Amino acid sequence: MTELNETSFKETVDEIVANHHSFLRRELPKVTELMEAITHDIDGEPFAEAKQLFAKVRNKIEAHLKDEESFLFPTGIALETGSQLPECEIDLLERLAEMEKEHDGCGNALTTVSGMIEKLPESDLKVQLLAKIKLVQNDLDVHVEKENSGVHPRFLELFKTKPQKQ
Ligand SMILES: [Fe+2]
Ligand SMILES: [Fe+2]
C-alpha cells in the first residue's frame, strides 16, 4: 500500500517509460545515423572505434530498457497492487544490481565516445553529433537519478513482500 501523497511505483515507472525510455528510443538511432554520416566523410581508425563503442552502449541501453519494461517494472507494479506476478525468466535482484552498474557504465562510455569524436576535424556533423550525445547524456542523468534513488529502493522494499513459490 502506498501512503497518501506518495507517488506509486506504477506512476513513477510509467512516467519514466513515457518520458525517458521513449526519448532514448527516439534519440539513440539519430546518434547512429549521425555517426554513419560522418563515417562516409572520414575514414579514421579512432572513429571506427568510437562507432563500435557507441553500438555496444546502444545495445546495452536497449536491452536494459527492455528488461525494465518486461520484468522489473511489471513485477514491482504487481507486488504493489497485489495482482498476479508476471512470468520472469531472470533473477531480478541480480539484474537490479547489474542495472545500477550499467547506469554508471553507459554514461561513462558516452563520455568516452564524445572524447573520441572531439579528435575529429571540425565539421557541422561533428558539432551536431556532440550536441546530440550531450542531449542523451543530460536526459540519462535525470532518468538514472529517478531510478537509483526512487525506483530501485522501492522495488527492493516491494520485493521483500513477494510470496515464496510453493
Ligand atoms: Fe530506465
Ligand atoms: Fe535503468
mmCIF file of N, CA and C in Angstrom, residues 32-136:
data_model
loop_
_atom_site.group_PDB
_atom_site.id
_atom_site.type_symbol
_atom_site.label_atom_id
_atom_site.label_comp_id
_atom_site.label_asym_id
_atom_site.label_seq_id
_atom_site.Cartn_x
_atom_site.Cartn_y
_atom_site.Cartn_z
ATOM 1 N N THR A 32 23.224 7.130 -34.064
ATOM 2 C CA THR A 32 23.786 6.151 -35.003
ATOM 3 C C THR A 32 23.811 6.736 -36.416
ATOM 4 N N GLU A 33 22.701 7.359 -36.808
ATOM 5 C CA GLU A 33 22.625 7.951 -38.153
ATOM 6 C C GLU A 33 23.705 9.009 -38.371
ATOM 7 N N LEU A 34 23.882 9.879 -37.372
ATOM 8 C CA LEU A 34 24.907 10.927 -37.485
ATOM 9 C C LEU A 34 26.299 10.308 -37.570
ATOM 10 N N MET A 35 26.515 9.243 -36.810
ATOM 11 C CA MET A 35 27.822 8.595 -36.842
ATOM 12 C C MET A 35 28.065 7.963 -38.209
ATOM 13 N N GLU A 36 27.024 7.359 -38.752
ATOM 14 C CA GLU A 36 27.138 6.769 -40.096
ATOM 15 C C GLU A 36 27.479 7.853 -41.118
ATOM 16 N N ALA A 37 26.817 8.988 -40.995
ATOM 17 C CA ALA A 37 27.028 10.083 -41.944
ATOM 18 C C ALA A 37 28.472 10.554 -41.894
ATOM 19 N N ILE A 38 29.043 10.586 -40.694
ATOM 20 C CA ILE A 38 30.436 11.030 -40.570
ATOM 21 C C ILE A 38 31.390 9.996 -41.157
ATOM 22 N N THR A 39 31.098 8.745 -40.972
ATOM 23 C CA THR A 39 31.980 7.687 -41.482
ATOM 24 C C THR A 39 32.187 7.838 -42.985
ATOM 25 N N HIS A 40 31.146 8.308 -43.658
ATOM 26 C CA HIS A 40 31.284 8.445 -45.113
ATOM 27 C C HIS A 40 32.263 9.544 -45.490
ATOM 28 N N ASP A 41 32.465 10.473 -44.574
ATOM 29 C CA ASP A 41 33.381 11.575 -44.856
ATOM 30 C C ASP A 41 34.806 11.283 -44.398
ATOM 31 N N ILE A 42 34.910 10.673 -43.261
ATOM 32 C CA ILE A 42 36.238 10.485 -42.681
ATOM 33 C C ILE A 42 36.465 8.999 -42.401
ATOM 34 N N ASP A 43 37.600 8.499 -42.775
ATOM 35 C CA ASP A 43 37.883 7.083 -42.575
ATOM 36 C C ASP A 43 39.020 6.883 -41.572
ATOM 37 N N GLY A 44 38.818 7.376 -40.390
ATOM 38 C CA GLY A 44 39.904 7.294 -39.406
ATOM 39 C C GLY A 44 39.727 6.108 -38.473
ATOM 40 N N GLU A 45 40.817 5.577 -38.040
ATOM 41 C CA GLU A 45 40.810 4.439 -37.111
ATOM 42 C C GLU A 45 40.101 4.791 -35.787
ATOM 43 N N PRO A 46 40.420 5.951 -35.176
ATOM 44 C CA PRO A 46 39.775 6.272 -33.900
ATOM 45 C C PRO A 46 38.261 6.372 -34.028
ATOM 46 N N PHE A 47 37.809 6.805 -35.220
ATOM 47 C CA PHE A 47 36.371 6.955 -35.380
ATOM 48 C C PHE A 47 35.668 5.606 -35.484
ATOM 49 N N ALA A 48 36.315 4.650 -36.134
ATOM 50 C CA ALA A 48 35.745 3.297 -36.223
ATOM 51 C C ALA A 48 35.567 2.747 -34.808
ATOM 52 N N GLU A 49 36.539 3.040 -33.965
ATOM 53 C CA GLU A 49 36.483 2.582 -32.577
ATOM 54 C C GLU A 49 35.309 3.239 -31.841
ATOM 55 N N ALA A 50 35.124 4.540 -32.078
ATOM 56 C CA ALA A 50 34.030 5.279 -31.441
ATOM 57 C C ALA A 50 32.687 4.704 -31.881
ATOM 58 N N LYS A 51 32.589 4.381 -33.159
ATOM 59 C CA LYS A 51 31.357 3.812 -33.705
ATOM 60 C C LYS A 51 31.031 2.472 -33.043
ATOM 61 N N GLN A 52 32.083 1.675 -32.910
ATOM 62 C CA GLN A 52 31.925 0.353 -32.300
ATOM 63 C C GLN A 52 31.489 0.477 -30.842
ATOM 64 N N LEU A 53 32.139 1.388 -30.137
ATOM 65 C CA LEU A 53 31.812 1.580 -28.724
ATOM 66 C C LEU A 53 30.381 2.090 -28.581
ATOM 67 N N PHE A 54 29.977 3.015 -29.439
ATOM 68 C CA PHE A 54 28.613 3.531 -29.332
ATOM 69 C C PHE A 54 27.594 2.419 -29.616
ATOM 70 N N ALA A 55 27.882 1.582 -30.631
ATOM 71 C CA ALA A 55 26.956 0.488 -30.960
ATOM 72 C C ALA A 55 26.776 -0.435 -29.754
ATOM 73 N N LYS A 56 27.865 -0.670 -29.042
ATOM 74 C CA LYS A 56 27.829 -1.515 -27.851
ATOM 75 C C LYS A 56 26.969 -0.876 -26.747
ATOM 76 N N VAL A 57 27.182 0.423 -26.533
ATOM 77 C CA VAL A 57 26.417 1.128 -25.498
ATOM 78 C C VAL A 57 24.933 1.131 -25.863
ATOM 79 N N ARG A 58 24.651 1.390 -27.128
ATOM 80 C CA ARG A 58 23.244 1.436 -27.557
ATOM 81 C C ARG A 58 22.566 0.077 -27.311
ATOM 82 N N ASN A 59 23.264 -1.009 -27.658
ATOM 83 C CA ASN A 59 22.712 -2.351 -27.406
ATOM 84 C C ASN A 59 22.447 -2.575 -25.930
ATOM 85 N N LYS A 60 23.397 -2.171 -25.118
ATOM 86 C CA LYS A 60 23.268 -2.344 -23.665
ATOM 87 C C LYS A 60 22.071 -1.564 -23.143
ATOM 88 N N ILE A 61 21.941 -0.320 -23.591
ATOM 89 C CA ILE A 61 20.827 0.510 -23.126
ATOM 90 C C ILE A 61 19.498 -0.103 -23.579
ATOM 91 N N GLU A 62 19.439 -0.545 -24.829
ATOM 92 C CA GLU A 62 18.169 -1.079 -25.337
ATOM 93 C C GLU A 62 17.766 -2.368 -24.606
ATOM 94 N N ALA A 63 18.749 -3.216 -24.296
ATOM 95 C CA ALA A 63 18.451 -4.445 -23.546
ATOM 96 C C ALA A 63 18.004 -4.092 -22.123
ATOM 97 N N HIS A 64 18.639 -3.070 -21.577
ATOM 98 C CA HIS A 64 18.327 -2.593 -20.220
ATOM 99 C C HIS A 64 16.868 -2.086 -20.157
ATOM 100 N N LEU A 65 16.482 -1.277 -21.132
ATOM 101 C CA LEU A 65 15.113 -0.742 -21.157
ATOM 102 C C LEU A 65 14.105 -1.885 -21.269
ATOM 103 N N LYS A 66 14.461 -2.863 -22.089
ATOM 104 C CA LYS A 66 13.559 -3.993 -22.325
ATOM 105 C C LYS A 66 13.372 -4.798 -21.025
ATOM 106 N N ASP A 67 14.468 -5.048 -20.315
ATOM 107 C CA ASP A 67 14.359 -5.799 -19.055
ATOM 108 C C ASP A 67 13.567 -5.023 -18.009
ATOM 109 N N GLU A 68 13.723 -3.700 -18.013
ATOM 110 C CA GLU A 68 12.930 -2.898 -17.069
ATOM 111 C C GLU A 68 11.444 -3.001 -17.423
ATOM 112 N N GLU A 69 11.155 -2.848 -18.698
ATOM 113 C CA GLU A 69 9.744 -2.822 -19.111
ATOM 114 C C GLU A 69 9.093 -4.207 -19.087
ATOM 115 N N SER A 70 9.909 -5.258 -19.314
ATOM 116 C CA SER A 70 9.326 -6.607 -19.368
ATOM 117 C C SER A 70 9.267 -7.273 -17.996
ATOM 118 N N PHE A 71 10.267 -7.004 -17.151
ATOM 119 C CA PHE A 71 10.338 -7.750 -15.886
ATOM 120 C C PHE A 71 10.308 -6.880 -14.632
ATOM 121 N N LEU A 72 11.270 -5.952 -14.562
ATOM 122 C CA LEU A 72 11.424 -5.193 -13.317
ATOM 123 C C LEU A 72 10.179 -4.353 -12.991
ATOM 124 N N PHE A 73 9.754 -3.540 -13.936
ATOM 125 C CA PHE A 73 8.632 -2.647 -13.658
ATOM 126 C C PHE A 73 7.314 -3.421 -13.468
ATOM 127 N N PRO A 74 6.970 -4.360 -14.349
ATOM 128 C CA PRO A 74 5.712 -5.089 -14.136
ATOM 129 C C PRO A 74 5.693 -5.874 -12.825
ATOM 130 N N THR A 75 6.858 -6.409 -12.403
ATOM 131 C CA THR A 75 6.904 -7.148 -11.133
ATOM 132 C C THR A 75 6.653 -6.190 -9.968
ATOM 133 N N GLY A 76 7.290 -5.022 -10.004
ATOM 134 C CA GLY A 76 7.078 -4.034 -8.942
ATOM 135 C C GLY A 76 5.626 -3.590 -8.879
ATOM 136 N N ILE A 77 5.036 -3.369 -10.046
ATOM 137 C CA ILE A 77 3.627 -2.937 -10.093
ATOM 138 C C ILE A 77 2.718 -4.029 -9.519
ATOM 139 N N ALA A 78 2.995 -5.282 -9.916
ATOM 140 C CA ALA A 78 2.155 -6.394 -9.437
ATOM 141 C C ALA A 78 2.284 -6.546 -7.922
ATOM 142 N N LEU A 79 3.505 -6.387 -7.394
ATOM 143 C CA LEU A 79 3.694 -6.511 -5.943
ATOM 144 C C LEU A 79 2.993 -5.371 -5.208
ATOM 145 N N GLU A 80 3.020 -4.203 -5.808
ATOM 146 C CA GLU A 80 2.392 -3.039 -5.167
ATOM 147 C C GLU A 80 0.865 -3.137 -5.164
ATOM 148 N N THR A 81 0.324 -3.684 -6.248
ATOM 149 C CA THR A 81 -1.136 -3.705 -6.373
ATOM 150 C C THR A 81 -1.722 -5.048 -5.940
ATOM 151 N N GLY A 82 -0.847 -6.004 -5.647
ATOM 152 C CA GLY A 82 -1.320 -7.319 -5.225
ATOM 153 C C GLY A 82 -1.907 -8.117 -6.370
ATOM 154 N N SER A 83 -1.524 -7.772 -7.586
ATOM 155 C CA SER A 83 -2.034 -8.560 -8.716
ATOM 156 C C SER A 83 -1.039 -9.664 -9.073
ATOM 157 N N GLN A 84 -1.420 -10.474 -10.028
ATOM 158 C CA GLN A 84 -0.615 -11.656 -10.393
ATOM 159 C C GLN A 84 0.756 -11.247 -10.932
ATOM 160 N N LEU A 85 1.781 -11.909 -10.420
ATOM 161 C CA LEU A 85 3.144 -11.587 -10.853
ATOM 162 C C LEU A 85 3.383 -12.057 -12.284
ATOM 163 N N PRO A 86 4.065 -11.249 -13.074
ATOM 164 C CA PRO A 86 4.342 -11.683 -14.451
ATOM 165 C C PRO A 86 5.377 -12.807 -14.468
ATOM 166 N N GLU A 87 5.357 -13.578 -15.524
ATOM 167 C CA GLU A 87 6.385 -14.602 -15.712
ATOM 168 C C GLU A 87 7.728 -13.897 -15.792
ATOM 169 N N CYS A 88 8.705 -14.433 -15.097
ATOM 170 C CA CYS A 88 10.001 -13.764 -15.115
ATOM 171 C C CYS A 88 11.111 -14.784 -15.246
ATOM 172 N N GLU A 89 11.905 -14.632 -16.303
ATOM 173 C CA GLU A 89 12.923 -15.648 -16.560
ATOM 174 C C GLU A 89 14.321 -15.239 -16.063
ATOM 175 N N ILE A 90 14.383 -14.075 -15.383
ATOM 176 C CA ILE A 90 15.696 -13.645 -14.898
ATOM 177 C C ILE A 90 15.674 -13.474 -13.376
ATOM 178 N N ASP A 91 16.882 -13.499 -12.783
ATOM 179 C CA ASP A 91 16.994 -13.243 -11.351
ATOM 180 C C ASP A 91 16.939 -11.729 -11.149
ATOM 181 N N LEU A 92 15.817 -11.253 -10.626
ATOM 182 C CA LEU A 92 15.585 -9.803 -10.575
ATOM 183 C C LEU A 92 16.556 -9.047 -9.679
ATOM 184 N N LEU A 93 16.947 -9.656 -8.560
ATOM 185 C CA LEU A 93 17.855 -8.943 -7.653
ATOM 186 C C LEU A 93 19.245 -8.829 -8.267
ATOM 187 N N GLU A 94 19.646 -9.909 -8.938
ATOM 188 C CA GLU A 94 20.941 -9.902 -9.624
ATOM 189 C C GLU A 94 20.929 -8.865 -10.748
ATOM 190 N N ARG A 95 19.829 -8.871 -11.499
ATOM 191 C CA ARG A 95 19.706 -7.950 -12.639
ATOM 192 C C ARG A 95 19.658 -6.499 -12.151
ATOM 193 N N LEU A 96 19.011 -6.274 -11.026
ATOM 194 C CA LEU A 96 18.918 -4.917 -10.481
ATOM 195 C C LEU A 96 20.314 -4.382 -10.131
ATOM 196 N N ALA A 97 21.133 -5.227 -9.514
ATOM 197 C CA ALA A 97 22.496 -4.819 -9.146
ATOM 198 C C ALA A 97 23.295 -4.500 -10.414
ATOM 199 N N GLU A 98 23.083 -5.348 -11.426
ATOM 200 C CA GLU A 98 23.787 -5.146 -12.701
ATOM 201 C C GLU A 98 23.320 -3.839 -13.365
ATOM 202 N N MET A 99 22.021 -3.575 -13.247
ATOM 203 C CA MET A 99 21.464 -2.352 -13.846
ATOM 204 C C MET A 99 22.068 -1.102 -13.228
ATOM 205 N N GLU A 100 22.329 -1.136 -11.935
ATOM 206 C CA GLU A 100 22.938 0.047 -11.295
ATOM 207 C C GLU A 100 24.322 0.286 -11.863
ATOM 208 N N LYS A 101 25.039 -0.804 -12.112
ATOM 209 C CA LYS A 101 26.371 -0.656 -12.725
ATOM 210 C C LYS A 101 26.230 -0.109 -14.142
ATOM 211 N N GLU A 102 25.223 -0.595 -14.861
ATOM 212 C CA GLU A 102 25.015 -0.105 -16.237
ATOM 213 C C GLU A 102 24.661 1.382 -16.249
ATOM 214 N N HIS A 103 23.938 1.835 -15.211
ATOM 215 C CA HIS A 103 23.587 3.264 -15.144
ATOM 216 C C HIS A 103 24.841 4.123 -15.183
ATOM 217 N N ASP A 104 25.857 3.721 -14.407
ATOM 218 C CA ASP A 104 27.119 4.479 -14.413
ATOM 219 C C ASP A 104 27.891 4.203 -15.694
ATOM 220 N N GLY A 105 27.960 2.922 -16.044
ATOM 221 C CA GLY A 105 28.797 2.500 -17.173
ATOM 222 C C GLY A 105 28.383 3.149 -18.489
ATOM 223 N N CYS A 106 27.080 3.254 -18.738
ATOM 224 C CA CYS A 106 26.628 3.792 -20.029
ATOM 225 C C CYS A 106 26.940 5.277 -20.132
ATOM 226 N N GLY A 107 26.731 6.011 -19.058
ATOM 227 C CA GLY A 107 27.062 7.446 -19.056
ATOM 228 C C GLY A 107 28.558 7.647 -19.294
ATOM 229 N N ASN A 108 29.371 6.849 -18.608
ATOM 230 C CA ASN A 108 30.828 6.977 -18.774
ATOM 231 C C ASN A 108 31.263 6.617 -20.187
ATOM 232 N N ALA A 109 30.653 5.579 -20.736
ATOM 233 C CA ALA A 109 31.032 5.154 -22.091
ATOM 234 C C ALA A 109 30.673 6.246 -23.104
ATOM 235 N N LEU A 110 29.554 6.936 -22.873
ATOM 236 C CA LEU A 110 29.185 8.025 -23.786
ATOM 237 C C LEU A 110 30.193 9.175 -23.699
ATOM 238 N N THR A 111 30.719 9.413 -22.520
ATOM 239 C CA THR A 111 31.762 10.439 -22.372
ATOM 240 C C THR A 111 33.003 10.032 -23.168
ATOM 241 N N THR A 112 33.346 8.744 -23.122
ATOM 242 C CA THR A 112 34.489 8.245 -23.897
ATOM 243 C C THR A 112 34.238 8.427 -25.395
ATOM 244 N N VAL A 113 33.016 8.103 -25.842
ATOM 245 C CA VAL A 113 32.680 8.256 -27.263
ATOM 246 C C VAL A 113 32.833 9.724 -27.671
ATOM 247 N N SER A 114 32.313 10.628 -26.848
ATOM 248 C CA SER A 114 32.429 12.059 -27.167
ATOM 249 C C SER A 114 33.893 12.476 -27.244
ATOM 250 N N GLY A 115 34.706 11.979 -26.344
ATOM 251 C CA GLY A 115 36.138 12.300 -26.350
ATOM 252 C C GLY A 115 36.790 11.873 -27.650
ATOM 253 N N MET A 116 36.370 10.729 -28.194
ATOM 254 C CA MET A 116 36.916 10.241 -29.465
ATOM 255 C C MET A 116 36.458 11.137 -30.618
ATOM 256 N N ILE A 117 35.195 11.564 -30.546
ATOM 257 C CA ILE A 117 34.649 12.417 -31.609
ATOM 258 C C ILE A 117 35.337 13.784 -31.598
ATOM 259 N N GLU A 118 35.666 14.254 -30.405
ATOM 260 C CA GLU A 118 36.366 15.548 -30.277
ATOM 261 C C GLU A 118 37.631 15.596 -31.126
ATOM 262 N N LYS A 119 38.248 14.436 -31.294
ATOM 263 C CA LYS A 119 39.532 14.388 -32.016
ATOM 264 C C LYS A 119 39.364 14.522 -33.532
ATOM 265 N N LEU A 120 38.126 14.407 -34.004
ATOM 266 C CA LEU A 120 37.885 14.516 -35.455
ATOM 267 C C LEU A 120 38.081 15.962 -35.915
ATOM 268 N N PRO A 121 38.394 16.151 -37.198
ATOM 269 C CA PRO A 121 38.466 17.514 -37.719
ATOM 270 C C PRO A 121 37.109 18.213 -37.586
ATOM 271 N N GLU A 122 37.148 19.522 -37.486
ATOM 272 C CA GLU A 122 35.894 20.274 -37.295
ATOM 273 C C GLU A 122 34.953 20.074 -38.490
ATOM 274 N N SER A 123 33.675 19.918 -38.212
ATOM 275 C CA SER A 123 32.654 19.854 -39.267
ATOM 276 C C SER A 123 31.291 20.063 -38.616
ATOM 277 N N ASP A 124 30.298 20.390 -39.438
ATOM 278 C CA ASP A 124 28.945 20.580 -38.908
ATOM 279 C C ASP A 124 28.421 19.296 -38.284
ATOM 280 N N LEU A 125 28.728 18.190 -38.963
ATOM 281 C CA LEU A 125 28.252 16.901 -38.457
ATOM 282 C C LEU A 125 28.832 16.600 -37.083
ATOM 283 N N LYS A 126 30.099 16.927 -36.926
ATOM 284 C CA LYS A 126 30.762 16.700 -35.633
ATOM 285 C C LYS A 126 30.055 17.509 -34.536
ATOM 286 N N VAL A 127 29.744 18.765 -34.842
ATOM 287 C CA VAL A 127 29.070 19.622 -33.868
ATOM 288 C C VAL A 127 27.695 19.040 -33.522
ATOM 289 N N GLN A 128 26.969 18.624 -34.558
ATOM 290 C CA GLN A 128 25.627 18.050 -34.343
ATOM 291 C C GLN A 128 25.692 16.783 -33.502
ATOM 292 N N LEU A 129 26.670 15.941 -33.826
ATOM 293 C CA LEU A 129 26.815 14.661 -33.131
ATOM 294 C C LEU A 129 27.147 14.872 -31.661
ATOM 295 N N LEU A 130 28.077 15.759 -31.388
ATOM 296 C CA LEU A 130 28.445 16.029 -29.989
ATOM 297 C C LEU A 130 27.265 16.604 -29.214
ATOM 298 N N ALA A 131 26.502 17.473 -29.883
ATOM 299 C CA ALA A 131 25.341 18.076 -29.218
ATOM 300 C C ALA A 131 24.289 17.005 -28.922
ATOM 301 N N LYS A 132 24.108 16.100 -29.863
ATOM 302 C CA LYS A 132 23.104 15.038 -29.689
ATOM 303 C C LYS A 132 23.498 14.108 -28.544
ATOM 304 N N ILE A 133 24.772 13.746 -28.480
ATOM 305 C CA ILE A 133 25.228 12.859 -27.396
ATOM 306 C C ILE A 133 25.071 13.566 -26.046
ATOM 307 N N LYS A 134 25.354 14.852 -26.023
ATOM 308 C CA LYS A 134 25.201 15.633 -24.782
ATOM 309 C C LYS A 134 23.739 15.622 -24.334
ATOM 310 N N LEU A 135 22.838 15.774 -25.304
ATOM 311 C CA LEU A 135 21.403 15.757 -25.015
ATOM 312 C C LEU A 135 20.999 14.414 -24.379
ATOM 313 N N VAL A 136 21.516 13.334 -24.978
ATOM 314 C CA VAL A 136 21.232 11.984 -24.468
ATOM 315 C C VAL A 136 21.781 11.848 -23.042
#
